[in-house]
Amino acid sequence: MTVPSDQDRSEEAGLPAPPADGPGLFGDAPQPPAPAMPDAAPAAPYRVLARKYRPTTFDDLIGQETTVRILRNAFALGRVAHAFMLTGVRGVGKTTTARIIARALNCTGPDGTGGPTADPCGVCPNCVAILADRHPDVLEMDAASRTGVDDVREIIEATRFRPMQGRMKVFIIDEVHMLSRNAFNALLKTLEEPPAQVTFIFATTELRKVPVTVLSRCQTFALRRVPQVELAAHFDRVAQAEHVRFSPDALSLIARAADGSVRDGLSLLDQAIAQGTLDGEGGTDAAPIGMDLVAGMLGLADRGLVFDLLDAVLEGRPDRALAITADVYVRGGDLGVMLGDVLELVHTVSRIKAIPALRDNPELPEAERQRGAALAERVPVPVLGRTWQMLLKGLSEVEQAPDRRQAAEMVLIRLCYVADLPPPGDLVRRMLGQDAAAAPLHVPEPAGGGNDVSGPAVSTPPVAGGPPAGGDGGAIRMVANGGMRVEGTPRPAAPRTGRVEETAPAPEPLAPPRTWRETVAFVSGRDAMLHGHLRHATHLVSFAPPLIEIRVERNSLPGLARRLETILREGTGDPAWQVRQSDAEGEATLAEQGAEIIQLHRAAAQAHPLVQAAMQVFPTARLGEVTDHALDDYGLPPEEMAVQNLAPDLEFAPLDADLVEEDDLDADDFA
Ligand SMILES: [Zn+2]
């Protein structure tokens, strides 16, 4: 962001006096004093708005009511400090405030008899000289360029002399945190016992870098960021005074970009006026300067485009997201900035969701209020949170990546792919079977690092009747006890083919399996996809080694029987194995059997008095993993006792994070 007024300001410090600033405007807007208008005096050198409309009285200061009130009181009581520390972000008015204080201290009133006042007259010789930056007793120094002890000594030397013209010598030291340690030390002695006719006014953007010893001798004022609404209103007054018309949205956008800084905002306003006038906008008869121009000037992607992009991402449409990205790129937009815009929008939408009243808040541009509110209706908070986190992480990736465009695109693709991943809370509910009839669980690859999304793993029956539909990309891991765990895989670029990842370590070549369950386990680690299908979609009809008869559910893995046969033959070294498809019903799949047992366990756990008590205390808690360590990896009891002991004793560990707060689930980092 170019801020002409900055250079402007440094020019002021110690350079020939600039043309006198006009009278303060803000009190008498919106009717500007006609003679001061630039079009009335075309010969006058152009002054940037930030200087032209620099406040000259406390009343003109925007958004600093607290500071002004305290200062007014101090002047009223005649108890004005000898050292001030003004802190705040750039452009909030620190040096401006310092100059107003300098005038307040030195003003003699129109008749030349007045004392220090919180309302400097602006016409006495002192006021005029200070306004014009040429008062011999008001000295400004930029510590950013003069950091040494000698510079400070010069000042200290100067404090020994009486004021030449004014009542009080005022030293304004900007960016005081830049002073060297020795310089601070030299200053400290003077600060401890300041001469009666000396006032120090320090300004800094980084208060923490100022030694406490110095701070403790100053009255500190934290100038706050000016709220957007106040900024927008202020810019509106300035624009009117300049006879330029802006659309309210455009002003809001400038106010937002100004980020609390009056000066930055006025610089932007300057630019927008220059550009708008070129384009024939903004004049009294022409169309007002609109949001598009401002957005373009700020390098912001068009707001509508940002909304489109977020829509695409949330709908999981990478093609659309990349098309928008290409569009922005071609038009010279910075993709990091674009992602930042999306990030900001996600924040806005989340705020609207949290505070519905924001829909009517004038601080938000119209588009944000309408489309933002619509998004807020639609998108659950956990998804917004997840999107925000991923974007935030993505932004830093963009900053570090050798190619920003590539990095930004990768971030968006990743976002699209998790878009249809249900929020963790939903996932749990669906796993719990409460929503089994709803759309099939569609789990794309989570992006990036392997995070165990389920947090405290919830081991529950998978939706019966087949593998989790479209369990794409190896993201679901079957865990012991028939549960599912969503986790990252080390193969982020894997094609999204239906595949259920079993990440159990590959077993050593084993003795031939003796049971169907052993057969399935045999496959585990050798062929993850086959393993998943065997487990979820394959019904054993008969097991009579070396012949196995199975019924495979429709839409399951093609060639499943052949594939199993091959693995058995190769794995055992015995070519006699045969796997045949059968039409007979067969027994339930292993997953179904496991589900049944877990259901029994869950019912038992749910009924447990301790769980009941806990549920009463934490109404939002959900029953997490129910673990029976007697069960094997398929959630089934050891085969020897499978028949007679369907519901073995429950091993119950209530303190083992079995209660899962939904918040915890939602807070999981997907990025
Ligand atoms: Zn005065």
XYZ file of C-alpha atoms and ligand atoms in Angstrom:
672
model
C 0.000 0.000 0.000
C 1.527 3.253 -0.944
C 1.142 5.906 1.601
C 2.260 9.156 0.180
C 1.566 10.928 3.390
C 4.331 8.979 5.014
C 7.027 10.445 2.898
C 5.169 13.574 3.301
C 5.467 13.344 7.008
C 9.172 12.679 7.000
C 9.621 15.630 4.749
C 7.958 17.714 7.313
C 10.355 16.755 10.017
C 13.093 19.329 9.890
C 12.550 20.476 6.324
C 11.360 23.831 5.114
C 7.932 24.726 6.293
C 5.136 23.402 4.137
C 2.241 25.610 3.221
C 0.072 26.309 6.195
C -2.638 23.844 6.871
C -6.121 25.106 6.467
C -8.532 25.264 9.330
C -9.958 22.073 10.680
C -12.779 20.795 8.653
C -14.478 18.059 10.519
C -16.591 20.181 12.724
C -18.163 22.103 9.912
C -18.575 19.361 7.329
C -20.513 18.569 5.249
C -20.546 22.168 4.056
C -16.914 22.799 3.296
C -15.543 26.292 3.315
C -15.763 27.189 -0.322
C -12.540 29.200 -0.708
C -10.363 26.349 0.460
C -11.417 24.134 -2.401
C -8.680 23.073 -4.767
C -10.756 23.858 -7.837
C -11.111 27.385 -6.537
C -7.351 27.736 -6.404
C -5.840 25.660 -9.171
C -2.471 27.282 -8.747
C -2.031 26.061 -5.180
C 0.228 23.033 -4.914
C -1.680 19.857 -4.417
C -1.673 18.646 -0.868
C -2.459 15.071 -0.029
C -5.698 14.635 1.827
C -4.004 13.260 4.905
C -2.298 16.604 5.394
C -4.994 18.802 4.096
C -7.463 17.330 6.552
C -5.140 16.770 9.442
C -6.995 17.509 12.658
C -5.927 20.691 14.372
C -8.014 20.475 17.525
C -8.895 17.743 19.973
C -12.438 17.793 18.706
C -11.217 16.962 15.236
C -9.482 13.809 16.369
C -11.544 10.889 15.235
C -12.092 7.857 17.373
C -9.889 8.902 20.304
C -12.521 10.057 22.733
C -10.905 8.582 25.836
C -7.557 10.184 25.202
C -9.177 13.500 24.431
C -11.311 13.413 27.569
C -8.323 12.747 29.810
C -6.269 15.449 28.140
C -9.093 17.922 28.451
C -9.384 17.164 32.138
C -5.660 17.603 32.602
C -5.732 21.010 30.967
C -8.815 22.030 32.899
C -7.133 21.102 36.183
C -3.810 22.571 35.179
C -2.145 19.249 35.774
C -0.550 18.527 32.464
C 2.180 15.893 32.495
C 5.715 16.723 31.429
C 6.114 13.587 29.404
C 3.591 11.770 27.262
C 3.823 8.481 25.521
C 1.418 8.126 22.635
C 1.114 4.660 21.257
C -1.001 3.100 18.548
C -0.832 1.688 15.058
C 0.520 3.843 12.285
C -1.697 6.612 11.121
C -4.084 6.800 14.046
C -2.969 10.309 14.846
C -0.078 10.094 17.274
C 1.992 12.963 15.917
C -1.153 14.884 15.161
C -2.161 14.565 18.794
C 1.341 15.562 19.838
C 1.085 18.766 17.805
C -2.291 19.596 19.208
C -0.847 19.167 22.707
C 2.037 21.415 21.741
C -0.398 24.107 20.671
C -2.581 23.606 23.709
C 0.476 24.186 25.883
C 1.608 27.266 24.018
C -1.587 28.963 22.912
C -1.962 32.482 24.174
C -5.448 32.993 22.810
C -6.645 35.515 20.204
C -5.994 38.384 22.567
C -2.561 37.140 23.597
C -3.430 36.751 27.263
C -4.721 33.184 27.405
C -3.063 30.338 29.274
C -2.705 26.695 28.380
C -5.965 25.438 27.014
C -7.427 22.276 25.615
C -8.926 24.401 22.868
C -6.044 26.228 21.218
C -7.270 29.224 19.319
C -5.455 28.596 16.081
C -4.866 32.309 15.479
C -2.313 33.410 18.048
C 1.305 33.561 16.865
C 2.188 30.355 18.705
C -0.715 28.424 17.240
C 0.009 29.682 13.758
C 3.708 28.901 13.989
C 3.139 25.411 15.312
C 0.516 24.758 12.666
C 3.043 25.758 10.080
C 5.762 23.608 11.639
C 8.010 26.516 12.249
C 7.752 27.216 15.930
C 11.249 27.550 17.431
C 10.232 25.815 20.650
C 8.408 22.865 19.203
C 10.969 20.410 17.931
C 10.187 17.203 16.182
C 12.584 14.361 15.773
C 12.200 11.041 14.118
C 13.965 8.478 16.219
C 13.841 6.066 13.317
C 16.569 8.059 11.595
C 18.297 9.544 14.605
C 18.800 6.799 17.075
C 22.119 7.679 18.601
C 23.053 9.055 21.945
C 24.409 12.202 20.305
C 21.040 13.012 18.856
C 19.528 12.732 22.282
C 22.290 14.821 23.807
C 21.396 17.550 21.392
C 17.875 17.498 22.694
C 18.967 17.414 26.286
C 21.221 20.348 25.614
C 18.295 22.215 24.160
C 16.186 21.614 27.266
C 18.498 23.845 29.245
C 17.422 26.936 27.443
C 14.259 28.826 28.061
C 11.648 28.822 25.336
C 12.309 31.452 22.768
C 8.821 32.327 21.716
C 6.397 30.056 23.460
C 5.528 29.185 26.993
C 6.827 25.667 26.795
C 9.524 23.837 24.902
C 7.975 20.748 23.387
C 10.058 17.860 22.095
C 8.179 15.445 19.942
C 10.086 12.229 19.358
C 8.454 9.907 16.903
C 9.109 6.168 16.796
C 10.865 6.541 20.110
C 11.311 2.787 20.468
C 14.030 3.025 17.846
C 16.369 4.912 20.161
C 19.447 3.028 21.235
C 19.808 1.892 24.801
C 22.389 4.564 25.502
C 20.130 7.165 24.037
C 17.335 6.048 26.324
C 19.647 6.168 29.292
C 20.748 9.662 28.426
C 17.143 10.700 28.113
C 16.185 9.106 31.378
C 18.049 11.590 33.556
C 16.205 14.480 31.993
C 12.928 12.662 32.254
C 13.440 12.088 35.949
C 13.604 15.782 36.601
C 12.322 17.574 33.567
C 12.871 21.322 33.549
C 9.626 23.113 34.335
C 9.327 24.532 30.858
C 9.924 21.347 28.922
C 7.433 18.787 27.743
C 8.354 15.546 26.019
C 5.885 13.853 23.762
C 6.934 10.436 22.563
C 5.147 8.464 19.934
C 5.626 4.821 19.181
C 4.009 1.983 17.341
C 5.765 -0.530 19.541
C 5.267 0.275 23.142
C 6.825 -2.973 24.287
C 10.188 -1.907 22.948
C 10.253 1.153 25.148
C 12.149 0.577 28.387
C 9.946 0.438 31.433
C 12.135 3.037 33.108
C 11.120 5.492 30.415
C 7.513 4.401 30.361
C 7.129 4.862 34.057
C 7.937 8.550 33.702
C 5.359 9.202 31.026
C 1.641 9.524 30.927
C 0.719 6.937 28.358
C -2.152 7.151 25.927
C -3.035 4.254 23.727
C -4.665 5.660 20.643
C -7.067 3.089 19.375
C -7.679 1.963 15.868
C -10.450 4.065 14.489
C -13.552 1.921 13.963
C -14.563 1.326 10.381
C -17.855 3.136 10.677
C -16.171 6.257 11.983
C -13.534 6.043 9.289
C -16.116 5.633 6.556
C -18.089 8.584 7.861
C -14.929 10.633 8.014
C -13.929 9.742 4.473
C -17.414 10.597 3.354
C -17.049 14.098 4.803
C -13.653 14.530 3.188
C -14.945 13.295 -0.168
C -17.828 15.730 0.011
C -15.453 18.533 0.848
C -13.466 17.532 -2.230
C -16.632 17.433 -4.316
C -16.169 13.801 -5.122
C -18.903 11.251 -4.802
C -18.279 7.724 -3.597
C -20.679 4.860 -3.261
C -21.114 3.872 0.405
C -19.704 0.427 -0.362
C -16.587 1.918 -1.847
C -16.058 4.030 1.258
C -16.612 1.008 3.479
C -14.011 -0.875 1.527
C -11.494 1.928 1.943
C -12.330 2.169 5.623
C -11.789 -1.528 5.989
C -8.504 -1.493 4.129
C -7.347 1.406 6.272
C -7.461 -0.971 9.202
C -8.008 1.687 11.789
C -5.559 4.188 10.356
C -6.956 7.540 9.354
C -3.856 8.424 7.425
C -3.711 5.216 5.431
C -7.382 5.544 4.661
C -7.004 9.120 3.442
C -4.115 8.066 1.224
C -6.324 5.422 -0.292
C -9.068 7.957 -0.714
C -6.561 10.168 -2.506
C -5.647 7.389 -4.882
C -9.261 6.474 -5.493
C -10.122 10.068 -6.307
C -7.185 10.349 -8.689
C -8.070 7.120 -10.412
C -11.801 7.726 -10.404
C -11.383 11.166 -11.901
C -9.288 9.659 -14.667
C -12.027 7.152 -15.328
C -14.627 9.883 -15.360
C -16.163 8.728 -12.127
C -16.887 10.507 -8.926
C -17.627 13.951 -10.275
C -20.720 15.822 -9.213
C -22.455 14.920 -12.436
C -20.773 11.592 -13.055
C -21.459 8.276 -11.416
C -20.020 7.933 -7.929
C -16.742 6.121 -7.521
C -17.750 2.543 -6.932
C -16.608 -0.511 -5.176
C -15.092 -2.084 -8.281
C -12.654 0.715 -8.774
C -11.637 0.701 -5.131
C -11.345 -3.057 -5.014
C -9.214 -3.004 -8.125
C -7.056 -0.269 -6.695
C -6.587 -2.155 -3.455
C -5.609 -5.214 -5.427
C -8.548 -6.964 -3.891
C -10.193 -9.484 -6.012
C -13.655 -8.331 -6.871
C -15.821 -9.020 -3.845
C -18.265 -11.035 -5.856
C -15.401 -13.147 -7.084
C -14.235 -13.784 -3.562
C -17.705 -14.971 -2.697
C -17.749 -17.167 -5.788
C -14.448 -18.623 -4.777
C -15.587 -19.408 -1.275
C -18.747 -20.940 -2.693
C -16.724 -23.140 -5.013
C -14.469 -24.224 -2.192
C -17.320 -25.027 0.138
C -19.102 -26.932 -2.583
C -15.959 -28.913 -3.277
C -15.583 -27.774 -6.861
C -11.885 -27.478 -7.609
C -12.498 -26.856 -11.306
C -14.510 -23.754 -10.533
C -12.066 -22.584 -7.859
C -9.143 -22.905 -10.231
C -10.995 -21.114 -13.008
C -11.559 -18.158 -10.689
C -7.942 -18.282 -9.627
C -6.778 -18.222 -13.221
C -9.034 -15.263 -13.843
C -7.607 -13.323 -10.926
C -4.086 -14.252 -11.947
C -4.553 -13.141 -15.525
C -5.817 -9.816 -14.317
C -2.646 -9.391 -12.351
C -4.100 -10.081 -8.948
C -1.904 -11.475 -6.227
C -3.127 -14.911 -5.281
C -1.875 -14.570 -1.746
C -4.002 -11.467 -1.375
C -6.890 -13.364 -2.910
C -6.592 -16.134 -0.359
C -6.372 -13.482 2.307
C -9.647 -12.077 1.037
C -11.262 -15.479 1.257
C -9.881 -15.870 4.744
C -11.344 -12.565 5.720
C -14.662 -13.510 4.207
C -14.737 -16.736 6.162
C -14.179 -14.682 9.260
C -16.971 -12.304 8.322
C -19.376 -15.152 7.656
C -18.445 -16.747 10.953
C -19.082 -13.470 12.724
C -22.456 -13.134 11.072
C -23.218 -16.603 12.248
C -22.158 -15.804 15.772
C -23.839 -12.419 15.876
C -26.925 -12.443 13.653
C -27.442 -8.736 14.299
C -24.406 -8.071 12.120
C -26.641 -8.619 9.132
C -27.895 -5.122 9.721
C -24.561 -3.621 10.672
C -23.616 -0.741 8.401
C -19.986 -1.579 9.044
C -20.350 -4.445 6.620
C -20.663 -3.651 2.951
C -23.965 -4.547 1.401
C -22.631 -7.572 -0.455
C -21.140 -8.993 2.688
C -24.368 -8.609 4.535
C -26.477 -10.334 1.920
C -24.304 -13.051 0.478
C -22.504 -13.414 3.770
C -25.749 -13.956 5.608
C -26.813 -16.542 3.046
C -23.543 -18.392 3.521
C -23.867 -18.154 7.263
C -27.250 -19.824 7.007
C -25.862 -22.652 5.001
C -22.449 -23.454 6.350
C -21.983 -24.944 9.800
C -19.525 -23.355 12.179
C -17.159 -26.326 12.277
C -16.797 -26.171 8.514
C -16.094 -22.456 8.682
C -13.543 -23.054 11.387
C -11.881 -25.762 9.419
C -11.814 -23.653 6.275
C -10.334 -20.760 8.173
C -7.616 -22.864 9.698
C -6.677 -24.402 6.395
C -6.615 -21.037 4.685
C -4.482 -19.560 7.402
C -2.004 -22.348 7.054
C -2.243 -22.122 3.292
C -1.461 -18.431 3.367
C 1.844 -18.997 5.070
C 2.570 -21.709 2.551
C 1.936 -19.252 -0.233
C 4.380 -16.851 1.379
C 7.073 -19.488 1.524
C 6.477 -21.237 -1.753
C 8.750 -20.486 -4.684
C 5.663 -20.156 -6.875
C 2.794 -18.340 -5.223
C 0.281 -19.370 -7.799
C 1.046 -23.049 -7.430
C 0.859 -22.799 -3.687
C -2.437 -20.935 -3.759
C -3.919 -23.480 -6.124
C -2.794 -26.345 -3.953
C -4.455 -24.723 -0.972
C -7.705 -24.326 -2.866
C -7.660 -27.870 -4.188
C -7.073 -29.143 -0.707
C -9.957 -27.068 0.564
C -12.234 -28.390 -2.137
C -11.372 -31.927 -1.279
C -12.209 -31.616 2.354
C -15.319 -29.663 1.543
C -17.536 -32.687 1.437
C -15.909 -34.181 4.431
C -18.579 -33.797 7.031
C -17.627 -31.816 10.079
C -16.278 -34.097 12.760
C -19.402 -33.753 14.821
C -21.552 -34.922 11.915
C -19.176 -37.703 11.188
C -19.618 -38.984 14.678
C -23.371 -38.704 14.482
C -23.424 -40.547 11.222
C -21.155 -43.190 12.554
C -23.432 -43.538 15.492
C -26.016 -44.532 12.948
C -28.351 -41.689 13.766
C -28.122 -40.487 10.282
C -27.491 -43.705 8.473
C -30.280 -43.116 6.035
C -28.894 -39.792 4.993
C -26.558 -39.271 2.137
C -23.821 -41.826 2.072
C -20.769 -40.924 3.985
C -18.467 -39.480 1.450
C -15.014 -39.085 2.721
C -12.471 -37.539 0.467
C -8.879 -37.254 1.354
C -8.148 -34.959 4.168
C -5.471 -32.567 3.266
C -1.964 -32.458 4.471
C -0.763 -33.926 7.670
C -2.324 -36.925 9.187
C -4.683 -35.798 11.799
C -6.898 -38.105 13.595
C -10.092 -36.329 12.938
C -12.181 -38.415 15.179
C -10.172 -37.123 18.082
C -10.868 -39.566 20.765
C -11.633 -42.305 18.321
C -15.220 -43.241 18.248
C -15.501 -46.846 17.617
C -18.896 -47.513 16.343
C -20.403 -49.707 13.736
C -19.854 -48.546 10.243
C -22.967 -48.129 8.233
C -24.059 -51.644 7.590
C -24.487 -53.121 4.182
C -21.264 -52.434 2.455
C -18.210 -50.319 2.663
C -18.706 -46.708 3.502
C -19.913 -45.524 0.187
C -17.201 -43.905 -1.820
C -14.643 -44.234 0.903
C -12.240 -42.414 -1.277
C -8.603 -41.907 -1.196
C -7.580 -44.171 1.591
C -8.721 -41.742 4.167
C -10.739 -44.036 6.322
C -8.937 -46.385 8.455
C -10.709 -49.272 9.978
C -9.630 -49.521 13.509
C -10.077 -52.247 15.951
C -13.555 -52.816 17.202
C -15.143 -52.063 13.901
C -14.669 -48.325 14.176
C -13.503 -45.943 11.580
C -10.915 -43.337 11.873
C -10.361 -40.663 9.353
C -6.794 -39.914 8.929
C -4.317 -38.562 6.505
C -2.383 -40.924 4.417
C 1.163 -40.619 3.271
C -0.118 -40.601 -0.287
C -1.884 -37.281 -0.602
C -1.846 -37.437 -4.371
C -3.566 -40.782 -4.546
C -6.356 -40.898 -7.071
C -9.789 -40.792 -5.628
C -10.648 -44.320 -6.355
C -12.837 -46.183 -3.996
C -10.468 -47.628 -1.553
C -10.502 -48.445 2.059
C -7.149 -48.140 3.568
C -5.954 -50.632 6.033
C -2.760 -49.385 7.443
C -1.943 -52.368 9.560
C 1.621 -53.463 8.987
C 2.077 -56.185 6.436
C 2.299 -59.462 8.247
C 5.057 -61.908 7.663
C 4.101 -64.803 5.399
C 1.768 -66.825 7.489
C 0.461 -70.259 7.805
C -2.637 -70.695 5.698
C -5.728 -69.185 7.288
C -7.917 -71.568 9.204
C -11.051 -69.507 9.338
C -12.772 -66.878 7.277
C -11.742 -64.214 9.685
C -8.156 -65.329 9.414
C -8.536 -65.241 5.671
C -9.628 -61.638 5.766
C -6.844 -60.803 8.184
C -4.476 -62.559 5.820
C -5.360 -60.046 3.145
C -4.952 -57.140 5.519
C -1.692 -55.408 4.791
C -1.411 -57.069 1.401
C -4.312 -55.446 -0.382
C -6.022 -52.720 1.518
C -8.867 -52.250 -0.892
C -9.630 -55.911 -1.111
C -9.487 -56.123 2.633
C -12.092 -53.447 2.988
C -14.418 -55.118 0.556
C -13.968 -58.492 2.131
C -14.816 -57.041 5.424
C -17.771 -54.946 4.488
C -19.283 -56.467 1.400
C -18.418 -60.138 1.442
C -20.544 -62.842 2.986
C -19.016 -66.172 3.761
C -21.054 -69.043 2.336
C -18.732 -71.901 3.117
C -15.210 -72.286 4.338
C -13.618 -75.606 3.469
C -9.945 -75.023 2.667
C -8.702 -74.933 0.091
C -12.154 -74.000 -1.194
C -13.904 -70.851 -0.033
C -17.351 -69.895 -1.225
C -18.478 -66.339 -0.821
C -21.237 -64.013 -1.866
C -20.056 -60.588 -2.838
C -22.474 -57.688 -2.648
C -23.381 -55.945 -5.816
C -21.301 -52.912 -6.715
C -18.432 -54.247 -4.767
C -14.916 -54.667 -6.057
C -14.947 -56.346 -9.474
C -12.968 -59.594 -9.615
C -12.917 -59.798 -5.871
C -12.964 -63.615 -5.741
C -10.121 -63.923 -8.212
C -8.131 -61.323 -6.401
C -8.563 -63.092 -3.077
C -7.647 -66.388 -4.654
C -4.449 -64.964 -6.057
C -3.435 -63.514 -2.743
C -4.101 -66.757 -0.948
C -2.134 -68.739 -3.472
C 0.790 -66.366 -3.506
C 0.749 -65.689 0.182
C 0.693 -69.288 1.269
C 2.569 -70.725 -1.665
C -0.251 -73.198 -2.112
C -1.851 -73.147 -5.574
C -4.725 -75.281 -4.373
C -6.688 -72.336 -2.999
C -9.929 -71.655 -4.739
C -12.391 -68.883 -4.124
C -15.818 -69.202 -5.669
C -18.698 -66.858 -5.959
C -21.971 -68.184 -4.693
C -25.541 -67.015 -4.794
C -26.302 -68.347 -1.370
C -27.035 -65.763 1.310
C -24.115 -66.700 3.543
C -23.403 -65.196 6.900
C -23.229 -61.548 7.824
C -20.132 -59.643 6.816
C -17.442 -59.285 9.426
C -18.258 -55.622 9.711
C -21.894 -56.380 10.386
C -20.979 -58.914 12.999
C -18.647 -56.470 14.647
C -21.298 -53.795 14.511
C -23.716 -56.007 16.317
C -21.321 -56.617 19.128
C -20.429 -52.995 19.437
C -24.097 -52.138 19.607
C -24.459 -54.484 22.528
C -21.470 -52.906 24.157
C -22.705 -49.419 23.546
C -26.060 -50.212 25.012
C -24.377 -51.625 28.065
C -22.089 -48.648 28.373
C -24.890 -46.188 27.853
C -26.834 -47.756 30.663
C -23.907 -47.635 33.026
C -24.733 -45.374 35.990
C -21.484 -43.500 35.702
C -22.102 -42.690 32.076
C -25.635 -41.623 32.855
C -24.376 -39.318 35.558
C -21.746 -37.848 33.303
C -24.275 -37.264 30.559
C -26.399 -35.293 32.977
C -23.531 -33.077 33.931
C -22.361 -32.615 30.359
C -25.488 -32.628 28.252
C -23.552 -32.086 25.066
C -21.228 -34.960 25.723
C -21.401 -37.998 23.567
C -20.411 -41.488 24.280
C -17.056 -42.040 22.708
C -15.154 -45.170 22.154
C -16.396 -48.230 23.857
C -13.488 -50.539 24.140
C -13.555 -54.179 24.791
C -9.998 -55.325 24.806
C -11.168 -58.862 24.459
C -12.276 -58.152 20.913
C -9.994 -58.579 17.961
C -9.271 -56.184 15.144
C -12.634 -56.927 13.618
C -14.512 -56.106 16.752
C -15.287 -59.707 17.253
C -14.607 -61.872 20.226
C -11.864 -64.451 19.830
C -13.118 -67.150 17.553
C -13.008 -69.942 20.102
C -15.631 -68.238 22.183
C -17.437 -66.507 19.427
C -20.619 -68.475 19.739
C -21.147 -68.834 23.435
C -19.945 -65.438 24.488
C -21.424 -62.795 22.285
C -21.498 -60.223 25.026
C -18.414 -60.644 27.109
C -17.811 -58.557 30.171
C -17.400 -54.984 29.344
C -14.154 -53.435 30.224
C -15.206 -50.033 31.245
C -12.881 -47.135 31.687
C -14.954 -44.052 32.369
C -11.995 -41.780 32.894
C -10.375 -42.641 29.631
C -11.714 -39.710 27.681
C -14.702 -41.695 26.756
C -16.844 -38.636 26.761
C -16.286 -36.623 23.702
C -17.239 -33.002 23.815
C -18.453 -31.932 20.462
C -16.266 -28.879 20.623
C -13.227 -31.008 20.916
C -14.211 -32.852 17.843
C -14.876 -29.733 15.905
C -11.679 -28.105 16.899
C -9.628 -30.756 15.285
C -7.211 -29.451 12.791
C -7.801 -30.760 9.336
C -5.221 -28.699 7.714
Zn -3.540 29.945 20.028
